Amino acid sequence: MANNFKKKSLFLAMGMVLSSQALYAAESEDNSDETADTNVQKVVIVGSRAAPRSVADSPVPVDVINSDELSKSGSTDMLDMLVGTVPSFNVHANPINDAATLIRPVNLRGLSSDSTLILVNGKRRHRASVIAFQGGGINDGAQGPDISVIPSIAIKQVEVLRDGAAAQYGSDAIAGVMNFILKDSTSGSTFSVKHGEYYEGDGTTTTFDGNIGMPFTNRGFANLSFQVKNADATSRSIQIGAAQAMADAGNTHIQNPAQIWGSPEINDDITVFGNVGVELDNTKDFYMFGNYSERDVKGGFYWRNPHNRASIYSNDDGQTLLVGDLDGVGTGISCPTVNITSDNVLNNPNYQLIADNSTPLGRNCFAVNEIHPGGYTPNFGGNVTDSSFAAGVKGDIQEGFLKGYFFDVSGTVGRNETSFNIVNTINSSMGMESPTDFDLGKYIELEKTFNLDLVKGVDIGLDNDMNVASGLEWREESFEIVNGDQYSFLAGPLIDQGFNLGSHGFPGFQPSQAGVFSRRNIAAYVDVETYLTDNFMLGGALRYEDFTTFGDTLNYKLAAQFSITDNFSIRGSTSTGFRAPTVGQANVSNVSTALEDGELTDSALLPPTSEFSKLFGGKELEPEESESYAMGLVYENGDLFLTADFYHIEVTDRITQSDRKKLEEADYLALEAIGVANPRSVGTVSFFSNDFDTTTKGVDIVANYSAELFNGESQFNMAYNFTDTTVDRHSAITGDFKVKRLEEALPNHRATFTFSQRWDDVSMFVRANYYGEYYAVHVDYDATAKDADAAVTLDTEISYFFNESFTLSLGAQNLLDQEAELLDFEDATGIPNNNWGGKYYETGPYGFNGGYYYLKATYNL
């Protein structure tokens, strides 16, 4: 009965009429008796609503990665694991990047993270509550799902479909689809512990995980997985020149380094996944799966210079100290002017008068230096909680007008909540009464989906039945903003004297910003495919969706595969697609620290229809639209498997976060005239806009070969990706710097080559990763940018099997410690390029932390 259940689970295959190409994993250590041929005959459930097929028979490219391949990584983050196995998949580390530090955005085929649809067991995964306000150019404003919560121990395999799929699944599938299939075994348990750190001696990470398979009654399964992880922060920092000068001048409150560039600290990262299925009777099955995940993340921010930070320490570029009159005009006590004439203002006699709170003058006059005499570096962090639940019934309809159909009725709900906090900062408008730690509020993303899917084989007079699938979907998405504590957004008594309101670096969300914003949509689709001859498969899909916020859309897809010989076939697809703007993108607002003309300033991101945004052309968001086509070939001969695919994707009206627009005096006056409160508290404004069109084209080549060599089993895997993106249209809203990043921030060329070897008691693998040239950027500022060189990194792991139960593995990621691109200490004008304390460009495709080694022990029951 369990086998019958699994067969039906595969048959439903919430897939797509797409093309398929496999990046095969090395032989599983748990299944050493499997032959290489078993790997070549892998089937995928993403790619068709007909019966599952071998990847060689699918008409679009799919990478298939099993759990063993994922586990062969120094990282325990699913994002980093996928980067090492899928060349067209990229993710950047984010050392100082506001909310993107908490949930990192990803890229597939050079498009933004919310252009890739994420599925779990074939069901749509909810997106994260975090929006990437500083997303490295490509992901600016993206709001994709949080893949990092999915632990590899819970995964049976991952299918990465690299082709447009909006006609099958709806919004977000412009770049492709990633389907995470959960383990479904009825027996066996695996427990492991992994411990590692970077060669620099930091970033120590310890991970405990486990998987337990159990029978669920005598007709099904219950499979449970967990992961617990803690990771220390890293630092790739140097002392800021201005901070060192102040320390040399006698300011003993300067930290060294004043500012940390590195990966954030992650505490109590706990994830639990469950997958349950049971056969109700001979024709119907019940299934449910879900997760609960939670973690605390703490990262760094920019150092505030105690002489010149605007609205905090000075409002005239560091000529005089900003001093507040706490009692206001009329007290008869006049605060002295503090001229900043040396590298240590604390020695200035007039400042010492202000700092002496035993005198009437000292009690009446205030400077932030009294609280933070050496400047300060806020620590920004938060708690991320993610949960989901899906349940459904599927099976054969035995009577009525739908007799003979296979049905699937399901409902899913997903929720992602991010609570933000900031410590070691100040609300300077409150003077000495200000706290230094603040709760900033929350973002909450909630999504509900209900699906009815029907599949039937119809006799149309051909040798094979035509598979006809149709279905309905109802979906509701809401984005909620919860306001922070009152001091995090309060405009204190010194606001009219030029001091900053709210917690500096990231003010809390105000009650006027808070609320629940939602939309609903309904969809209907039809999907057909058949073999016109034994050698020629043809399929097509049509999907209609209607949204409550912006109207309806209709998309199509055609796909075909023709087998020229038993070993060689060609395939292709063409489709239209769309990506709906998220509710968060349309309604979110926040204030954070950003760089403008080389100076740190408070920048507000506001809804596109706000009065601020309208000054610079902001208007209601519309869907992105895409047209794509792909062509490829598949060659399979014995132990050799080879695929090559060309793709071309045109996206119009792409959504991006605008360049930060500097507010001038005329803008402030205009905003004050229409009653906007405290407009002078921000220096720049940005918003989301449908502002540019792109064309992305590229090639994927995958080759796999298995053999018996060196008295053991050998596996060779090669994957190469070329991606080129061109911005066809844009306005001043996007700006030339962002265009450059969109086109060149990711390497055009990416490749991996993996050699795996297995003997009776030992297994090992070596992977070479090639990263082509790319456009390196530091602190999201064009003056720091440069063209970075190509690089190669090596990963390796060796495992010893003491017995059938216990395995010990030793490995390294970036074995030879390939450094990230170093910052230039002087640019062409002689101006230092590392004024913000960083040692490396943070946008490198292989990170900035260097080599990492680890030890892992695994116990199987």
mmCIF file of C-alpha atoms in Angstrom, residues 1-204:
data_model
loop_
_atom_site.group_PDB
_atom_site.id
_atom_site.type_symbol
_atom_site.label_atom_id
_atom_site.label_comp_id
_atom_site.label_asym_id
_atom_site.label_seq_id
_atom_site.Cartn_x
_atom_site.Cartn_y
_atom_site.Cartn_z
ATOM 1 C CA MET A 1 0.000 0.000 0.000
ATOM 2 C CA ALA A 2 2.856 2.351 0.709
ATOM 3 C CA ASN A 3 4.141 1.807 -2.821
ATOM 4 C CA ASN A 4 0.690 2.572 -4.188
ATOM 5 C CA PHE A 5 0.648 5.793 -2.186
ATOM 6 C CA LYS A 6 4.021 6.884 -3.546
ATOM 7 C CA LYS A 7 2.971 6.080 -7.108
ATOM 8 C CA LYS A 8 -0.087 8.276 -6.791
ATOM 9 C CA SER A 9 1.962 11.052 -5.173
ATOM 10 C CA LEU A 10 4.258 11.118 -8.163
ATOM 11 C CA PHE A 11 1.391 10.891 -10.616
ATOM 12 C CA LEU A 12 -0.244 14.081 -9.394
ATOM 13 C CA ALA A 13 2.967 15.977 -10.084
ATOM 14 C CA MET A 14 1.920 19.590 -9.686
ATOM 15 C CA GLY A 15 4.310 20.324 -12.490
ATOM 16 C CA MET A 16 4.494 22.189 -15.737
ATOM 17 C CA VAL A 17 4.830 21.682 -19.459
ATOM 18 C CA LEU A 18 8.460 22.743 -19.360
ATOM 19 C CA SER A 19 11.862 21.500 -20.381
ATOM 20 C CA SER A 20 14.110 19.388 -18.271
ATOM 21 C CA GLN A 21 17.795 18.936 -17.762
ATOM 22 C CA ALA A 22 19.502 17.257 -14.839
ATOM 23 C CA LEU A 23 22.529 18.069 -12.771
ATOM 24 C CA TYR A 24 22.976 14.650 -11.262
ATOM 25 C CA ALA A 25 24.171 14.178 -7.750
ATOM 26 C CA ALA A 26 26.947 11.882 -6.657
ATOM 27 C CA GLU A 27 26.008 8.414 -5.425
ATOM 28 C CA SER A 28 24.263 8.517 -2.055
ATOM 29 C CA GLU A 29 26.341 7.250 0.825
ATOM 30 C CA ASP A 30 23.195 5.668 2.203
ATOM 31 C CA ASN A 31 22.540 3.726 -1.020
ATOM 32 C CA SER A 32 25.920 2.522 -2.184
ATOM 33 C CA ASP A 33 24.349 -0.495 -3.834
ATOM 34 C CA GLU A 34 22.616 1.667 -6.404
ATOM 35 C CA THR A 35 24.216 1.667 -9.810
ATOM 36 C CA ALA A 36 25.080 4.677 -11.903
ATOM 37 C CA ASP A 37 22.206 3.784 -14.215
ATOM 38 C CA THR A 38 19.776 4.411 -11.371
ATOM 39 C CA ASN A 39 20.956 7.995 -11.226
ATOM 40 C CA VAL A 40 20.440 8.476 -14.945
ATOM 41 C CA GLN A 41 16.865 7.196 -14.671
ATOM 42 C CA LYS A 42 15.787 9.776 -12.089
ATOM 43 C CA VAL A 43 12.243 11.043 -12.504
ATOM 44 C CA VAL A 44 10.944 14.516 -11.755
ATOM 45 C CA ILE A 45 7.507 15.646 -10.642
ATOM 46 C CA VAL A 46 8.105 19.209 -11.740
ATOM 47 C CA GLY A 47 7.700 19.541 -15.483
ATOM 48 C CA SER A 48 4.367 17.997 -16.384
ATOM 49 C CA ARG A 49 0.894 17.278 -15.071
ATOM 50 C CA ALA A 50 1.057 13.902 -16.751
ATOM 51 C CA ALA A 51 2.816 10.920 -15.204
ATOM 52 C CA PRO A 52 6.338 11.726 -13.981
ATOM 53 C CA ARG A 53 9.082 11.196 -16.506
ATOM 54 C CA SER A 54 12.809 10.693 -16.697
ATOM 55 C CA VAL A 55 14.673 13.977 -16.925
ATOM 56 C CA ALA A 56 15.889 12.958 -20.373
ATOM 57 C CA ASP A 57 12.281 12.861 -21.601
ATOM 58 C CA SER A 58 11.281 16.273 -20.278
ATOM 59 C CA PRO A 59 11.008 19.206 -22.676
ATOM 60 C CA VAL A 60 12.722 21.831 -20.446
ATOM 61 C CA PRO A 61 15.875 22.021 -18.257
ATOM 62 C CA VAL A 62 15.663 20.760 -14.669
ATOM 63 C CA ASP A 63 18.538 20.363 -12.207
ATOM 64 C CA VAL A 64 17.953 17.406 -9.881
ATOM 65 C CA ILE A 65 19.924 17.503 -6.627
ATOM 66 C CA ASN A 66 19.443 14.845 -3.974
ATOM 67 C CA SER A 67 19.931 15.295 -0.233
ATOM 68 C CA ASP A 68 23.369 13.680 -0.268
ATOM 69 C CA GLU A 69 24.667 16.208 -2.785
ATOM 70 C CA LEU A 70 23.211 19.077 -0.763
ATOM 71 C CA SER A 71 24.873 17.866 2.419
ATOM 72 C CA LYS A 72 28.341 18.006 0.823
ATOM 73 C CA SER A 73 28.856 21.631 1.688
ATOM 74 C CA GLY A 74 30.599 23.509 4.437
ATOM 75 C CA SER A 75 27.498 25.646 4.871
ATOM 76 C CA THR A 76 24.273 24.473 6.472
ATOM 77 C CA ASP A 77 22.307 27.238 4.710
ATOM 78 C CA MET A 78 20.212 25.923 1.811
ATOM 79 C CA LEU A 79 21.117 28.995 -0.260
ATOM 80 C CA ASP A 80 24.853 28.274 -0.153
ATOM 81 C CA MET A 81 24.242 24.586 -0.870
ATOM 82 C CA LEU A 82 22.363 25.408 -4.066
ATOM 83 C CA VAL A 83 25.016 27.881 -5.220
ATOM 84 C CA GLY A 84 27.551 25.051 -5.259
ATOM 85 C CA THR A 85 25.377 22.805 -7.429
ATOM 86 C CA VAL A 86 23.383 25.085 -9.777
ATOM 87 C CA PRO A 87 25.619 27.488 -11.751
ATOM 88 C CA SER A 88 22.758 29.811 -12.766
ATOM 89 C CA PHE A 89 21.841 30.268 -9.079
ATOM 90 C CA ASN A 90 23.553 33.101 -7.156
ATOM 91 C CA VAL A 91 23.321 34.646 -3.703
ATOM 92 C CA HIS A 92 25.346 37.431 -2.091
ATOM 93 C CA ALA A 93 26.491 37.766 1.502
ATOM 94 C CA ASN A 94 25.153 40.942 3.111
ATOM 95 C CA PRO A 95 27.447 42.436 5.770
ATOM 96 C CA ILE A 96 25.597 45.755 6.232
ATOM 97 C CA ASN A 97 22.329 45.615 4.381
ATOM 98 C CA ASP A 98 19.378 46.365 6.629
ATOM 99 C CA ALA A 99 16.647 43.708 6.345
ATOM 100 C CA ALA A 100 18.493 41.795 3.603
ATOM 101 C CA THR A 101 20.939 40.743 6.331
ATOM 102 C CA LEU A 102 18.108 38.782 7.959
ATOM 103 C CA ILE A 103 16.805 37.074 4.802
ATOM 104 C CA ARG A 104 19.197 37.006 1.853
ATOM 105 C CA PRO A 105 17.732 37.409 -1.647
ATOM 106 C CA VAL A 106 18.786 35.044 -4.456
ATOM 107 C CA ASN A 107 19.060 35.092 -8.253
ATOM 108 C CA LEU A 108 18.233 32.455 -10.846
ATOM 109 C CA ARG A 109 19.299 33.152 -14.449
ATOM 110 C CA GLY A 110 20.215 36.714 -13.537
ATOM 111 C CA LEU A 111 16.703 37.759 -12.489
ATOM 112 C CA SER A 112 15.528 38.938 -9.065
ATOM 113 C CA SER A 113 14.645 36.575 -6.225
ATOM 114 C CA ASP A 114 10.894 37.089 -6.605
ATOM 115 C CA SER A 115 11.104 36.009 -10.270
ATOM 116 C CA THR A 116 11.597 32.387 -9.162
ATOM 117 C CA LEU A 117 8.606 30.447 -7.883
ATOM 118 C CA ILE A 118 9.296 28.236 -4.847
ATOM 119 C CA LEU A 119 7.307 25.049 -4.291
ATOM 120 C CA VAL A 120 7.386 22.470 -1.498
ATOM 121 C CA ASN A 121 5.974 19.086 -2.511
ATOM 122 C CA GLY A 122 4.580 20.822 -5.581
ATOM 123 C CA LYS A 123 2.673 23.479 -3.584
ATOM 124 C CA ARG A 124 3.360 27.214 -3.687
ATOM 125 C CA ARG A 125 5.579 28.428 -0.847
ATOM 126 C CA HIS A 126 4.758 31.752 0.824
ATOM 127 C CA ARG A 127 7.138 34.670 0.429
ATOM 128 C CA ALA A 128 9.162 36.248 3.234
ATOM 129 C CA SER A 129 8.022 39.334 5.098
ATOM 130 C CA VAL A 130 11.384 41.029 4.497
ATOM 131 C CA ILE A 131 11.833 43.233 1.447
ATOM 132 C CA ALA A 132 15.418 43.748 0.270
ATOM 133 C CA PHE A 133 15.765 47.514 0.520
ATOM 134 C CA GLN A 134 19.430 47.251 -0.408
ATOM 135 C CA GLY A 135 19.487 44.195 -2.642
ATOM 136 C CA GLY A 136 22.722 44.608 -4.552
ATOM 137 C CA GLY A 137 21.123 46.287 -7.576
ATOM 138 C CA ILE A 138 19.471 43.170 -9.005
ATOM 139 C CA ASN A 139 17.349 42.481 -5.923
ATOM 140 C CA ASP A 140 16.577 46.054 -4.867
ATOM 141 C CA GLY A 141 12.989 45.855 -3.665
ATOM 142 C CA ALA A 142 12.651 42.080 -4.156
ATOM 143 C CA GLN A 143 10.406 40.073 -1.842
ATOM 144 C CA GLY A 144 11.009 36.385 -2.422
ATOM 145 C CA PRO A 145 10.461 33.329 -0.178
ATOM 146 C CA ASP A 146 12.926 32.501 2.596
ATOM 147 C CA ILE A 147 14.600 29.344 1.263
ATOM 148 C CA SER A 148 17.152 29.287 4.088
ATOM 149 C CA VAL A 149 14.595 27.849 6.539
ATOM 150 C CA ILE A 150 14.519 24.550 4.587
ATOM 151 C CA PRO A 151 17.131 22.153 6.068
ATOM 152 C CA SER A 152 18.855 19.670 3.774
ATOM 153 C CA ILE A 153 18.122 16.833 6.217
ATOM 154 C CA ALA A 154 14.395 17.175 5.376
ATOM 155 C CA ILE A 155 14.873 17.049 1.600
ATOM 156 C CA LYS A 156 14.531 14.015 -0.623
ATOM 157 C CA GLN A 157 15.548 15.996 -3.694
ATOM 158 C CA VAL A 158 15.384 19.497 -5.153
ATOM 159 C CA GLU A 159 14.210 20.106 -8.707
ATOM 160 C CA VAL A 160 15.320 23.395 -10.214
ATOM 161 C CA LEU A 161 13.356 24.088 -13.366
ATOM 162 C CA ARG A 162 14.991 26.817 -15.424
ATOM 163 C CA ASP A 163 12.189 27.962 -17.683
ATOM 164 C CA GLY A 164 9.175 30.266 -17.486
ATOM 165 C CA ALA A 165 6.155 28.650 -15.837
ATOM 166 C CA ALA A 166 3.534 31.350 -15.225
ATOM 167 C CA ALA A 167 1.045 29.549 -17.499
ATOM 168 C CA GLN A 168 1.117 26.612 -15.059
ATOM 169 C CA TYR A 169 1.645 28.175 -11.630
ATOM 170 C CA GLY A 170 0.940 31.867 -11.986
ATOM 171 C CA SER A 171 2.954 34.797 -10.697
ATOM 172 C CA ASP A 172 6.681 34.664 -9.865
ATOM 173 C CA ALA A 173 7.763 31.929 -12.317
ATOM 174 C CA ILE A 174 9.503 34.166 -14.881
ATOM 175 C CA ALA A 175 13.015 32.779 -14.248
ATOM 176 C CA GLY A 176 11.925 29.301 -13.260
ATOM 177 C CA VAL A 177 10.688 27.078 -10.461
ATOM 178 C CA MET A 178 12.368 25.360 -7.517
ATOM 179 C CA ASN A 179 10.514 22.383 -6.049
ATOM 180 C CA PHE A 180 11.692 21.051 -2.667
ATOM 181 C CA ILE A 181 10.472 17.489 -2.193
ATOM 182 C CA LEU A 182 10.341 16.340 1.427
ATOM 183 C CA LYS A 183 11.448 12.891 2.542
ATOM 184 C CA ASP A 184 8.659 10.333 2.806
ATOM 185 C CA SER A 185 10.311 7.165 4.144
ATOM 186 C CA THR A 186 8.401 5.022 6.647
ATOM 187 C CA SER A 187 11.455 3.828 8.551
ATOM 188 C CA GLY A 188 15.028 4.702 9.426
ATOM 189 C CA SER A 189 16.573 7.628 11.251
ATOM 190 C CA THR A 190 19.564 9.867 10.635
ATOM 191 C CA PHE A 191 21.229 12.189 13.146
ATOM 192 C CA SER A 192 24.274 14.359 12.577
ATOM 193 C CA VAL A 193 26.340 17.085 14.146
ATOM 194 C CA LYS A 194 28.526 19.458 12.127
ATOM 195 C CA HIS A 195 31.058 21.904 13.550
ATOM 196 C CA GLY A 196 33.237 24.293 11.587
ATOM 197 C CA GLU A 197 34.770 27.743 11.344
ATOM 198 C CA TYR A 198 36.543 29.989 8.888
ATOM 199 C CA TYR A 199 40.304 29.903 8.489
ATOM 200 C CA GLU A 200 40.365 33.350 10.137
ATOM 201 C CA GLY A 201 39.138 31.712 13.368
ATOM 202 C CA ASP A 202 35.653 33.241 13.428
ATOM 203 C CA GLY A 203 32.195 32.370 12.190
ATOM 204 C CA THR A 204 32.165 29.205 14.307
#
